[in-house]
C-alpha atoms as a printed R data frame, in Angstrom:
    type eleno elety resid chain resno       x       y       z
1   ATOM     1    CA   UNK     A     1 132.554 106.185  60.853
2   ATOM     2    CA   UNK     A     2 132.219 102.760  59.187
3   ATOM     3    CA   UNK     A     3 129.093 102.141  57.038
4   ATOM     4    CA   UNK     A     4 128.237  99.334  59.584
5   ATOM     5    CA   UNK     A     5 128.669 101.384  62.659
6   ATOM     6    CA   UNK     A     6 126.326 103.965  60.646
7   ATOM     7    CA   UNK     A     7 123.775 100.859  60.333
8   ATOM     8    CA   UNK     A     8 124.162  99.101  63.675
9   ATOM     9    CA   UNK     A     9 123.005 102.936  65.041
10  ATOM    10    CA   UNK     A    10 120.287 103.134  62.805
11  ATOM    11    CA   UNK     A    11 118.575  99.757  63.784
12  ATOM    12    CA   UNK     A    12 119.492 100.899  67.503
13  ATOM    13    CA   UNK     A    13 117.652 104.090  66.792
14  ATOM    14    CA   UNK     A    14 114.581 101.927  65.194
15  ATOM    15    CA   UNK     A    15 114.334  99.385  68.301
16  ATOM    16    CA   UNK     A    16 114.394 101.952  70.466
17  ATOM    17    CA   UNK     A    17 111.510 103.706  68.835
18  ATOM    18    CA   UNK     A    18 109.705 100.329  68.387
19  ATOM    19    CA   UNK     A    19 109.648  99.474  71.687
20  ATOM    20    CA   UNK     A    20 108.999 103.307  72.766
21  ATOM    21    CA   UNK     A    21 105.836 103.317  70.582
22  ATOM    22    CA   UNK     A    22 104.712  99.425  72.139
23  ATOM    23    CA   UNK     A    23 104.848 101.174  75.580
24  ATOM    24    CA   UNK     A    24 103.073 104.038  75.063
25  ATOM    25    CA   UNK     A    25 100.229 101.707  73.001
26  ATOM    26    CA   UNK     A    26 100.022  99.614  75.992
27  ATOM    27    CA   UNK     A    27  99.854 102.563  78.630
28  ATOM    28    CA   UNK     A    28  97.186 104.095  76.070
29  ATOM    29    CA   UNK     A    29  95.009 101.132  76.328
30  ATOM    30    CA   UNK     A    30  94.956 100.368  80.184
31  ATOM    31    CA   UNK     A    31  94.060 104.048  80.510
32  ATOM    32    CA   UNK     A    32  91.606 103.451  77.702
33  ATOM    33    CA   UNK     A    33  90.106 100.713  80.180
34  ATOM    34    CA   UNK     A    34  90.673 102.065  83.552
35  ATOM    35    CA   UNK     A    35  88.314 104.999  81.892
36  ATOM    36    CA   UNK     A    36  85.769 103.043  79.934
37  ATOM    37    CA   UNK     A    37  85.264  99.878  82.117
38  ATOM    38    CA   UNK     A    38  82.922 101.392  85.314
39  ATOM    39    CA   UNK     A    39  80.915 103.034  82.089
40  ATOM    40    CA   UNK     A    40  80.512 100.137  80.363
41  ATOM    41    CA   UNK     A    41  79.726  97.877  82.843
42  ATOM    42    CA   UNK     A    42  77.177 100.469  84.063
43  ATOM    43    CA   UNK     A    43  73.352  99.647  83.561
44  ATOM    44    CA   UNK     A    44  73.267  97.903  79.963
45  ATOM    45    CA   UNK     A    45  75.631  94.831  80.314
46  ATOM    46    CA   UNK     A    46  74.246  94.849  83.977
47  ATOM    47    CA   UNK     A    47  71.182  94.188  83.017
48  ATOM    48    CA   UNK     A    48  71.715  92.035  80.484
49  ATOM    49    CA   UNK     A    49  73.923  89.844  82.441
50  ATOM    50    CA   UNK     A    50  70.597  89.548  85.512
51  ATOM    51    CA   UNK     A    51  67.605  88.602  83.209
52  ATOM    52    CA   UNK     A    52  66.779  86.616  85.796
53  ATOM    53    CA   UNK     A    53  66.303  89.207  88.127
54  ATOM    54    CA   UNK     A    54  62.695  91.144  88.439
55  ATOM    55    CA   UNK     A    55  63.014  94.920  87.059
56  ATOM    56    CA   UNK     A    56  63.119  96.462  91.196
57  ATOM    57    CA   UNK     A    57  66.356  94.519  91.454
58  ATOM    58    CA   UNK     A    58  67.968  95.213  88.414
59  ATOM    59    CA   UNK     A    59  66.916  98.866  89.583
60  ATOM    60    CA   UNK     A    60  68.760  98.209  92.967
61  ATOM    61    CA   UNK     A    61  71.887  96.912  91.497
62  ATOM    62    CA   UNK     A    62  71.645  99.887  88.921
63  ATOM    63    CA   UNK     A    63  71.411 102.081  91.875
64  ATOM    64    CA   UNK     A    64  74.517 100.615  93.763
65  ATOM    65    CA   UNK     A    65  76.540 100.160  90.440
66  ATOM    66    CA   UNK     A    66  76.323 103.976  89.937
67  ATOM    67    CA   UNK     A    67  76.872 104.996  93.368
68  ATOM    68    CA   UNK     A    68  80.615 102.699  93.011
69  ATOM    69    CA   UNK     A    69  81.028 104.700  89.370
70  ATOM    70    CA   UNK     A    70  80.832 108.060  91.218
71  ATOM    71    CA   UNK     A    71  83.223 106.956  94.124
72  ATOM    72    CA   UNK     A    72  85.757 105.872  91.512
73  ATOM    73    CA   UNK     A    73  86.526 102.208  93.266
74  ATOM    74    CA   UNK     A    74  89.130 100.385  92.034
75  ATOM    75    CA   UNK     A    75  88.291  98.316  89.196
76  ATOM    76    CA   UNK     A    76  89.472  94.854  90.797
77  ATOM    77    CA   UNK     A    77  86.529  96.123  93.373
78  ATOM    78    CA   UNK     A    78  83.496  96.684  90.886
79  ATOM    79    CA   UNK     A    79  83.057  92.830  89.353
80  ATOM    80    CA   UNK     A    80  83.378  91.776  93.210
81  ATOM    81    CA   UNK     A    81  80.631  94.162  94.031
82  ATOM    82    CA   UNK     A    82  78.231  93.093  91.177
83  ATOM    83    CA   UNK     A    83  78.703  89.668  91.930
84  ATOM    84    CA   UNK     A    84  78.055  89.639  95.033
85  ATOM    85    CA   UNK     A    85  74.926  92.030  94.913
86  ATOM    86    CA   UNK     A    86  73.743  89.765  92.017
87  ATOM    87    CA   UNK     A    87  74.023  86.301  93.841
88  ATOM    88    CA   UNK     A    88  72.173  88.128  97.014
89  ATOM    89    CA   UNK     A    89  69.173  89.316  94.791
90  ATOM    90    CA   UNK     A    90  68.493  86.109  93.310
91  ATOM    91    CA   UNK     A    91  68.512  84.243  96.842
92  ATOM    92    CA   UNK     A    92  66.341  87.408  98.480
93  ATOM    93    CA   UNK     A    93  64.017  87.493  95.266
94  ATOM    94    CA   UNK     A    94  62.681  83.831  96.718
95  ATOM    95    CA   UNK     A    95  62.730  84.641 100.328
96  ATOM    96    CA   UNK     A    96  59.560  85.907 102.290
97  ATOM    97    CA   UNK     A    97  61.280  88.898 104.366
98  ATOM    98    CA   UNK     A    98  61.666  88.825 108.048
99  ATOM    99    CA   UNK     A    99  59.591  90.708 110.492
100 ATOM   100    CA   UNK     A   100  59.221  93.790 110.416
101 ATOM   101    CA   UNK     A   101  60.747  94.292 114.027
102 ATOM   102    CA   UNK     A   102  64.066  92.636 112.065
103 ATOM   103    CA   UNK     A   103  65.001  90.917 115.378
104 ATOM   104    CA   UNK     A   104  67.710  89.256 113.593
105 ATOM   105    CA   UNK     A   105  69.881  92.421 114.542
106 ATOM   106    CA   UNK     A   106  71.051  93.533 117.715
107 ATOM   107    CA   UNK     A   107  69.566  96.784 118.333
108 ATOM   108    CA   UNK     A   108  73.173  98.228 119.455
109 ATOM   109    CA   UNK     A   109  74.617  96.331 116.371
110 ATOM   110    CA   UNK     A   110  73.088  98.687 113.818
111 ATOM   111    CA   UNK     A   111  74.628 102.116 113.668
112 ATOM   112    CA   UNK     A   112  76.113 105.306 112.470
113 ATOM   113    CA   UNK     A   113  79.307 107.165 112.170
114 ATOM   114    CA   UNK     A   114  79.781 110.336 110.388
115 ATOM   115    CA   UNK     A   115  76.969 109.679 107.936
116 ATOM   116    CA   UNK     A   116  77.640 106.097 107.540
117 ATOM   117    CA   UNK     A   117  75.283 103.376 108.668
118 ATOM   118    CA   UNK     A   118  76.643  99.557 108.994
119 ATOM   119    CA   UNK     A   119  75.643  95.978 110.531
120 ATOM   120    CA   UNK     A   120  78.396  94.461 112.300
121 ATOM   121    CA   UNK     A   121  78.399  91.033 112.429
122 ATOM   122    CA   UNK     A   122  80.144  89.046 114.766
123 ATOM   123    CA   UNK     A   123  83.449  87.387 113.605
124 ATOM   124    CA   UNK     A   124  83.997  89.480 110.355
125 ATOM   125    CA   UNK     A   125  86.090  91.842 111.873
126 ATOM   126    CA   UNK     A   126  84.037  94.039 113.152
127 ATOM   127    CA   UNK     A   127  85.850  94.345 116.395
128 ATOM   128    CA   UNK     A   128  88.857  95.543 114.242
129 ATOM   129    CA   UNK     A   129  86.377  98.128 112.594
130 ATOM   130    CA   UNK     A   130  85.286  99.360 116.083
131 ATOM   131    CA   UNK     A   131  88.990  99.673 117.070
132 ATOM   132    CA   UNK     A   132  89.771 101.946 113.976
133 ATOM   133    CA   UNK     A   133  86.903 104.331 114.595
134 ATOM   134    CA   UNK     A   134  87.704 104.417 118.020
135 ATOM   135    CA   UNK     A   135  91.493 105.625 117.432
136 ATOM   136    CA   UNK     A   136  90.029 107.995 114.915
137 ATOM   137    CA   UNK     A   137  87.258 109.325 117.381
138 ATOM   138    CA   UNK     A   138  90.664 110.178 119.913
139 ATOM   139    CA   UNK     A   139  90.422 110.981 123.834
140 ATOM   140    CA   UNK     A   140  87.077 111.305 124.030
141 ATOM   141    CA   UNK     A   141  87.102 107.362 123.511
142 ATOM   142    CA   UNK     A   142  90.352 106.094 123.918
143 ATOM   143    CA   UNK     A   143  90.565 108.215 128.015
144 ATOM   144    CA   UNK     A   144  87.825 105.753 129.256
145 ATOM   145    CA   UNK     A   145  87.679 102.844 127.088
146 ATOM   146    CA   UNK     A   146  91.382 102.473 127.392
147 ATOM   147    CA   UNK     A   147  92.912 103.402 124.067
148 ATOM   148    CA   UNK     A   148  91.465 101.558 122.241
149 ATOM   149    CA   UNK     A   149  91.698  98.104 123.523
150 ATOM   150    CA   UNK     A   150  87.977  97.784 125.354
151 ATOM   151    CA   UNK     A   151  86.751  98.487 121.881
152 ATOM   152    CA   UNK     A   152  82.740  97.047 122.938
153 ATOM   153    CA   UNK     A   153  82.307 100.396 125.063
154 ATOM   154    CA   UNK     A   154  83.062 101.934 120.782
155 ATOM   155    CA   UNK     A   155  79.092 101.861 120.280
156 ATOM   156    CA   UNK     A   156  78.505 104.354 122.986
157 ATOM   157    CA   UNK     A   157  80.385 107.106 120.897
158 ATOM   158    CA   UNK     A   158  78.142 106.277 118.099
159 ATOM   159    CA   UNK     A   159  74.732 107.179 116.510
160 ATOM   160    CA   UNK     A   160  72.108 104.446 117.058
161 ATOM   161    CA   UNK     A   161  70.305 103.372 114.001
162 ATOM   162    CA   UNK     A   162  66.166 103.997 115.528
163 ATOM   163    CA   UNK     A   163  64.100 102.747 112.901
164 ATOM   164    CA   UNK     A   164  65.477 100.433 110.621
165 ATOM   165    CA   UNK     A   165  62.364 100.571 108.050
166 ATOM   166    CA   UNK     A   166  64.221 104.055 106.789
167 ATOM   167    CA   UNK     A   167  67.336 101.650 105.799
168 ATOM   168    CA   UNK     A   168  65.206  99.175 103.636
169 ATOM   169    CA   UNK     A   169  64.502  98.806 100.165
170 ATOM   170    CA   UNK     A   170  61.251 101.001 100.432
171 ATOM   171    CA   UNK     A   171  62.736 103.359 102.729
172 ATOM   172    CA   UNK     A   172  64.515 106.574 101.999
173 ATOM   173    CA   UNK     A   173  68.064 107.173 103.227
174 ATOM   174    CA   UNK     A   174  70.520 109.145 102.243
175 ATOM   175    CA   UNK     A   175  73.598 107.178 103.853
176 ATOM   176    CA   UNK     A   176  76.440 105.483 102.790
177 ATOM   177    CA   UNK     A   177  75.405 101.580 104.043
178 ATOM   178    CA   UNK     A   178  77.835  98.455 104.502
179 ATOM   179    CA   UNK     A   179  78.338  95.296 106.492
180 ATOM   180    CA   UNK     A   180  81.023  92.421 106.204
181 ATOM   181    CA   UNK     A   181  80.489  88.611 105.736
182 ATOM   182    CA   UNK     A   182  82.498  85.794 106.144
183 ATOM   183    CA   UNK     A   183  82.769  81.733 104.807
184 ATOM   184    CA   UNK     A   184  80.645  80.357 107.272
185 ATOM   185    CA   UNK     A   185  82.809  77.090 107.964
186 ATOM   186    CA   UNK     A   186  85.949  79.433 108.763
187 ATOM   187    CA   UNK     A   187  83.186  82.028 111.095
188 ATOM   188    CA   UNK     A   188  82.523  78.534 113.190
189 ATOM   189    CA   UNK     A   189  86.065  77.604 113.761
190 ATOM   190    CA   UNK     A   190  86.700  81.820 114.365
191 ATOM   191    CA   UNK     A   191  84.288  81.658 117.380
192 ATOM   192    CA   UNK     A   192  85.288  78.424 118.477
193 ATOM   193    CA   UNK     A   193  89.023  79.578 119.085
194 ATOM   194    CA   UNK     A   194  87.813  83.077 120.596
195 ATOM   195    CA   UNK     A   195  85.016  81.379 122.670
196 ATOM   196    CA   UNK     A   196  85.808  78.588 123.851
197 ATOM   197    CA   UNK     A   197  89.847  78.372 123.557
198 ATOM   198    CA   UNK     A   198  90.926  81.841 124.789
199 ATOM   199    CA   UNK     A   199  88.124  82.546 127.521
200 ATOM   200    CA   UNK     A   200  85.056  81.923 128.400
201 ATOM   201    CA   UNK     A   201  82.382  83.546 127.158
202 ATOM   202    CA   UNK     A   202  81.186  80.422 125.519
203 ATOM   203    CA   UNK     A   203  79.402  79.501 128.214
204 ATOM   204    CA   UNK     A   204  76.747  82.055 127.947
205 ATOM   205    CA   UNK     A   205  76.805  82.068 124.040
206 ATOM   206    CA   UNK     A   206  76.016  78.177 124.297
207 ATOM   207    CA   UNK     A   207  73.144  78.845 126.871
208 ATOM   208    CA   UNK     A   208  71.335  81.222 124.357
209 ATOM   209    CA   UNK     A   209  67.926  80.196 124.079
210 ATOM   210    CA   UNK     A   210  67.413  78.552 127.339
211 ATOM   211    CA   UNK     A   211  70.002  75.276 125.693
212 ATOM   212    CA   UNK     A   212  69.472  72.896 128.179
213 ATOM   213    CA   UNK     A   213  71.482  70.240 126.811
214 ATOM   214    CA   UNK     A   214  74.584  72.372 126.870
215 ATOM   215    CA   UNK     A   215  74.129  73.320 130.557
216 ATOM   216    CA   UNK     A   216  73.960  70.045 131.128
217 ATOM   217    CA   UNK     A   217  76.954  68.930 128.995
218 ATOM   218    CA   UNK     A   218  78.602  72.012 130.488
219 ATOM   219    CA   UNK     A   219  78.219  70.630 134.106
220 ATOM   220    CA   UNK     A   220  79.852  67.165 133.145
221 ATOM   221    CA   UNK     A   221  82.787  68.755 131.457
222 ATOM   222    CA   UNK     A   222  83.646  70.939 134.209
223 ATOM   223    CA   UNK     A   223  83.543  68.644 137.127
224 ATOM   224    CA   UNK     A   224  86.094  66.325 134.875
225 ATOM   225    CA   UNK     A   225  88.170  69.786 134.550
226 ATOM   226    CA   UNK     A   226  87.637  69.288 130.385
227 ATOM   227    CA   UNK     A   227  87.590  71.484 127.315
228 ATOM   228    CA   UNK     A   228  84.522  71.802 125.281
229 ATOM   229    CA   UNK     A   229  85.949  69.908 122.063
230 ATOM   230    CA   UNK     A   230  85.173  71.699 118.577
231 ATOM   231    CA   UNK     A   231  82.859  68.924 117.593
232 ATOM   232    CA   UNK     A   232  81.349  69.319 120.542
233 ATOM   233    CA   UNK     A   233  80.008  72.684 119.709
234 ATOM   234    CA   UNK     A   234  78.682  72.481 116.482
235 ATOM   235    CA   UNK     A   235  76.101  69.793 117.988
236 ATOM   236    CA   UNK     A   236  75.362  71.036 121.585
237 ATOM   237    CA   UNK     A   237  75.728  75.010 121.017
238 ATOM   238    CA   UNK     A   238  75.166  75.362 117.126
239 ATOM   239    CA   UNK     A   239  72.963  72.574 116.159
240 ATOM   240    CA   UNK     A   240  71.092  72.070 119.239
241 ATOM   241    CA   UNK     A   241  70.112  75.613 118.956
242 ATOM   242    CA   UNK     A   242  68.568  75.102 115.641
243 ATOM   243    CA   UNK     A   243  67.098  72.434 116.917
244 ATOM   244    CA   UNK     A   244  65.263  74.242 119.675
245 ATOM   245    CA   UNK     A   245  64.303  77.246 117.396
246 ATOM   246    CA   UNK     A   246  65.361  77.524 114.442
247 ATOM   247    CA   UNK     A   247  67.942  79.639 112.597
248 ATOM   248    CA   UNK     A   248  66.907  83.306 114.027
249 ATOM   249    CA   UNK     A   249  66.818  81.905 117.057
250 ATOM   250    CA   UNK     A   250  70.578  80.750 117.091
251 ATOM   251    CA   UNK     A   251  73.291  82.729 118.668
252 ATOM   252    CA   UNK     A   252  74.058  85.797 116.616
253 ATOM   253    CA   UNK     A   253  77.796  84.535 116.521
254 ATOM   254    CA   UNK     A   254  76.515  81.666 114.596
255 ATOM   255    CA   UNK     A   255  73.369  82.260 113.277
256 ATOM   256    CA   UNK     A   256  73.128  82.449 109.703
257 ATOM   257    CA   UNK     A   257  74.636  86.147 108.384
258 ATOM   258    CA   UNK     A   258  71.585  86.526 105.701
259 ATOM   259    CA   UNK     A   259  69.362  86.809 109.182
260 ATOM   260    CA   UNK     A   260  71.912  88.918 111.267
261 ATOM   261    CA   UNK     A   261  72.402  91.069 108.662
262 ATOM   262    CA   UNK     A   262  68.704  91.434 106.913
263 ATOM   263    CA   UNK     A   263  70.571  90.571 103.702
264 ATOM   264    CA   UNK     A   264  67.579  90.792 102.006
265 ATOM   265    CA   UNK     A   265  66.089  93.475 103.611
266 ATOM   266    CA   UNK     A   266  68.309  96.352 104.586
267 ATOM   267    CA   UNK     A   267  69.331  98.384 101.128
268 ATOM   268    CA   UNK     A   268  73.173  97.802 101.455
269 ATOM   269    CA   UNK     A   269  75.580  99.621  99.025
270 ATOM   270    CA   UNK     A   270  78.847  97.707  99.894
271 ATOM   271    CA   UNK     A   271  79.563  94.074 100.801
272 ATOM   272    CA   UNK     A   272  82.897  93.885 102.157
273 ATOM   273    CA   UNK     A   273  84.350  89.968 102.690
274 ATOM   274    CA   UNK     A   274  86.457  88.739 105.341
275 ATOM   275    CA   UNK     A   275  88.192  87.092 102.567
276 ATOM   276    CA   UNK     A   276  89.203  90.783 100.726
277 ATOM   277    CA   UNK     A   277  89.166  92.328 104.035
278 ATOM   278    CA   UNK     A   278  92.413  94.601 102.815
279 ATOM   279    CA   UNK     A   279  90.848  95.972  99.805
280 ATOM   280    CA   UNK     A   280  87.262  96.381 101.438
281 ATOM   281    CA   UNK     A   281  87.919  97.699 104.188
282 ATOM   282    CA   UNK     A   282  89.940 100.738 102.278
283 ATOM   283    CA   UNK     A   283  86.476 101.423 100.369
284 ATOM   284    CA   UNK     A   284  84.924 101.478 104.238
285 ATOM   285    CA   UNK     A   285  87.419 104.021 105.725
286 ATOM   286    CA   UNK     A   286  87.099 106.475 102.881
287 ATOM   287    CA   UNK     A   287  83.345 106.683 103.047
288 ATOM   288    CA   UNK     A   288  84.572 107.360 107.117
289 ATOM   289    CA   UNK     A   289  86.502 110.625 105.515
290 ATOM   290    CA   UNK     A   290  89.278 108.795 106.841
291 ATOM   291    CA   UNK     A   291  92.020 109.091 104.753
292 ATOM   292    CA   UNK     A   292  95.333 108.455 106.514
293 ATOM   293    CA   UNK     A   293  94.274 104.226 105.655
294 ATOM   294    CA   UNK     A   294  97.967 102.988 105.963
295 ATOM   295    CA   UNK     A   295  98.306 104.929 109.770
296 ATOM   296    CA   UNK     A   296  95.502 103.625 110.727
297 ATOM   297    CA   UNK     A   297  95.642 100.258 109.467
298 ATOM   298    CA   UNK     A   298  98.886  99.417 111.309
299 ATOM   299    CA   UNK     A   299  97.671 101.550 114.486
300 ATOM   300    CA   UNK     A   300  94.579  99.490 115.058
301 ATOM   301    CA   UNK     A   301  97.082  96.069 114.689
302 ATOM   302    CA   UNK     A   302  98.838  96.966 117.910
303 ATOM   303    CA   UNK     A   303  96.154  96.479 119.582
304 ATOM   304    CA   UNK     A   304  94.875  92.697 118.108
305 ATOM   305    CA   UNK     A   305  94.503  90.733 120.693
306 ATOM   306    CA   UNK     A   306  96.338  86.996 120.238
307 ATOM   307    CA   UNK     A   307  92.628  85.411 119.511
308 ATOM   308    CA   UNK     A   308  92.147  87.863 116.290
309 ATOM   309    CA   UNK     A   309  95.252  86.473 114.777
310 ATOM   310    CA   UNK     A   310  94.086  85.164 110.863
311 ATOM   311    CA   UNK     A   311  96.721  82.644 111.086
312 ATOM   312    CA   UNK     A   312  94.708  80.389 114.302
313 ATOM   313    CA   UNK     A   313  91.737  80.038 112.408
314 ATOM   314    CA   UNK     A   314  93.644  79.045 108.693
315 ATOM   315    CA   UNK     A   315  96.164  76.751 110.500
316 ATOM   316    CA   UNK     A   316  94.289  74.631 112.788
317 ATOM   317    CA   UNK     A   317  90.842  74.578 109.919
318 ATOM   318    CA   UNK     A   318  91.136  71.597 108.781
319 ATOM   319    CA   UNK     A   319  91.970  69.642 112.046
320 ATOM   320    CA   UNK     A   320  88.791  70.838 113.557
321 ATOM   321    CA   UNK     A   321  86.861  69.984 110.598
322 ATOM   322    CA   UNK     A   322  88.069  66.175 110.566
323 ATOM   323    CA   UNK     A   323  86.565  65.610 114.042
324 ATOM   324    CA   UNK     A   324  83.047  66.466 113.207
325 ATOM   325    CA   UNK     A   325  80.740  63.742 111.671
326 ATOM   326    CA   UNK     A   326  79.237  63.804 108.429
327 ATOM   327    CA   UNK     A   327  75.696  64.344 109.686
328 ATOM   328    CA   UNK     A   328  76.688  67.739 111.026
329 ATOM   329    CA   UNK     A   329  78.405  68.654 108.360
330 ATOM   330    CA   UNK     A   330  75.168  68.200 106.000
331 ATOM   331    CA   UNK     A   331  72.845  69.511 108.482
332 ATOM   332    CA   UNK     A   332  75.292  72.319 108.879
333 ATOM   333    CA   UNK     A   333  74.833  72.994 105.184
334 ATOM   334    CA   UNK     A   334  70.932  73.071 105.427
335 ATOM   335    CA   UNK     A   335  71.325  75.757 107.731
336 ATOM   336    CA   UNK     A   336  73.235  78.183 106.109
337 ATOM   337    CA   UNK     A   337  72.120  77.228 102.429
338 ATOM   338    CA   UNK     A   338  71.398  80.668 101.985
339 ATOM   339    CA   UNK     A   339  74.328  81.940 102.862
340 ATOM   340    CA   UNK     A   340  76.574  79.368 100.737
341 ATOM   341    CA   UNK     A   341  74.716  80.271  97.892
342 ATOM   342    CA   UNK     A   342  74.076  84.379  98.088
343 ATOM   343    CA   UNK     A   343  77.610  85.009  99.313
344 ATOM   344    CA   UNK     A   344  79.294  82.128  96.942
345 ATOM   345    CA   UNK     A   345  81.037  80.316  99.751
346 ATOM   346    CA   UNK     A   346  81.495  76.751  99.040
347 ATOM   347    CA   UNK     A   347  79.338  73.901 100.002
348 ATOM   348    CA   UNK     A   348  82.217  71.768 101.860
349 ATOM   349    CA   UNK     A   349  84.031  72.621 104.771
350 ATOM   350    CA   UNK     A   350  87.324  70.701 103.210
């Protein structure tokens, strides 16, 4: 063998090794990571990052930080988690809490299923988490309810939540606790489309709270055989319900989400997003001891009805939008200031 074929091999040999070693160095550190970053970011940069926060919720976020370390979540999920657990404690630490009754929930909106307690929310999709546990529940629901398409007649099959005071902050409870939230511009468009567009259920959502103005709007449109236009509900169902009693008084499928969901009062672990809705809702289903995700995931899509489709709300957004005026728009933002600010959605509809 030629001297240069002896040294071509050699440097072969080296580059091989060199790049060998560079792979196993990188592997090395993500593992590295993967095993030091829910430790790290546990309690002491936590707290350093809230000093803002009073030492009871630093204490809460402590508590909620561990629980995520011990359920191994993926890392992408922790930072979401903190961030939104921190934003909600600094809104909640300069709100007086509501009454101790917490009418901002529906009493059949509340509940349990196999040791796990959660606040659904209208247009978050909570109908699609009603339809999983329903397929996973089997005959017993799916034989009357119609498998699992009637998924409102889910609740039935499921533990009601009694007294919510065990589920606060100074209560004691054992359970696993979640709820979803959504960008509130894209939740009013959501229920507009359902509502309004594919039946008609808006009629009785726009009456809440004795809304005489929409009855009488209501009246006028259908003589002249007309649609209630988008901009036509955010003044005479949404805003005219402010109006008439302010923001717990709205229409649950509207009213702001730190009422409906006592935010600030009900001692959450998880905050899943509309917006992550594929990675949350994996977190959700395991804490179900549901574990075949992927089945179940595409199982509960055969059933979506044509109004749950993402794409109506995201394609016809900004269309609605342009046909409401300004003054909505910034009244709209006085109402759910809150929920702009704990749940970092932004401030603009556009």
């Amino acid at each position: 063998m030629k001297i240069s074929d002896l040294m071509n091999n050699s440097m072969r040999k080296k580059r091989n090794a060199f790049i060998l070693l560079i792979g196993v160095s990188v592997v090395a550190i993500l593992l590295v990571k993967a095993s030091l970053v829910p430790t790290s970011v546990w309690r002491g940069s936590l707290v350093m990052r809230n000093d803002s926060l009073g030492a009871e919720e630093r204490e809460l976020l402590n508590t909620n930080l561990l629980w995520m370390k011990n359920k191994h979540l993926p890392l992408d999920a922790i930072p979401r988690q903190l961030e939104r657990f921190t934003s909600m404690q600094k809104v909640c630490k300069k709100k007086s809490p509501i009454t101790k009754q917490f009418q901002g929930i529906y009493p059949s909106a509340f509940m349990s299923f196999r040791n796990v307690s959660f606040a659904l929310l209208p247009k978050t999709g909570s109908t699609n988490i009603l339809r999983m546990i329903c397929i996973t529940v089997g005959p017993e629901c799916t034989n009357i309810t119609g498998y699992p398409d009637e998924y409102h007649y889910v609740p039935r099959f499921l533990q009601g939540a009694g007294n919510l005071t065990k589920y606060t902050k100074q209560g004691r409870n054992s359970k696993f606790i979640f709820t979803f939230v959504r960008n509130p511009w894209r939740r009013l468009v959501s229920t507009y489309i359902e509502k309004v567009l594919f039946t008609d259920s808006y009629i009785a959502i726009c009456s809440w709270n004795k809304n005489e103005k929409f009855k009488s709007l209501h009246k006028e449109l259908k003589a002249n055989n007309q649609t209630l236009t988008f901009k036509e509900f955010i003044r005479y169902c949404v805003i005219e319900q402010y109006f008439n009693g302010g923001a717990m008084k709205m229409e649950p499928h509207y009213r702001p989400q730190i009422l409906s969901g006592a935010l600030c009062e009900i001692n959450y672990n998880f905050i899943g997003q509309t917006e992550t809705y594929g990675e949350d809702i994996k977190v959700v289903l395991e804490q179900f001891q549901i574990y075949n995700i992927t089945w179940l995931l595409n199982e509960a899509k055969k059933y979506r009805k044509p109004n749950e489709k993402a794409h109506l709300t995201s394609s016809t957004y900004l269309q609605h939008w342009k046909t409401v005026d300004i003054w909505m728009i910034n009244l709209l933002k006085e109402i759910y200031a809150d929920d702009f600010e704990m749940l970092n959605y932004p401030l603009s509809p556009f």
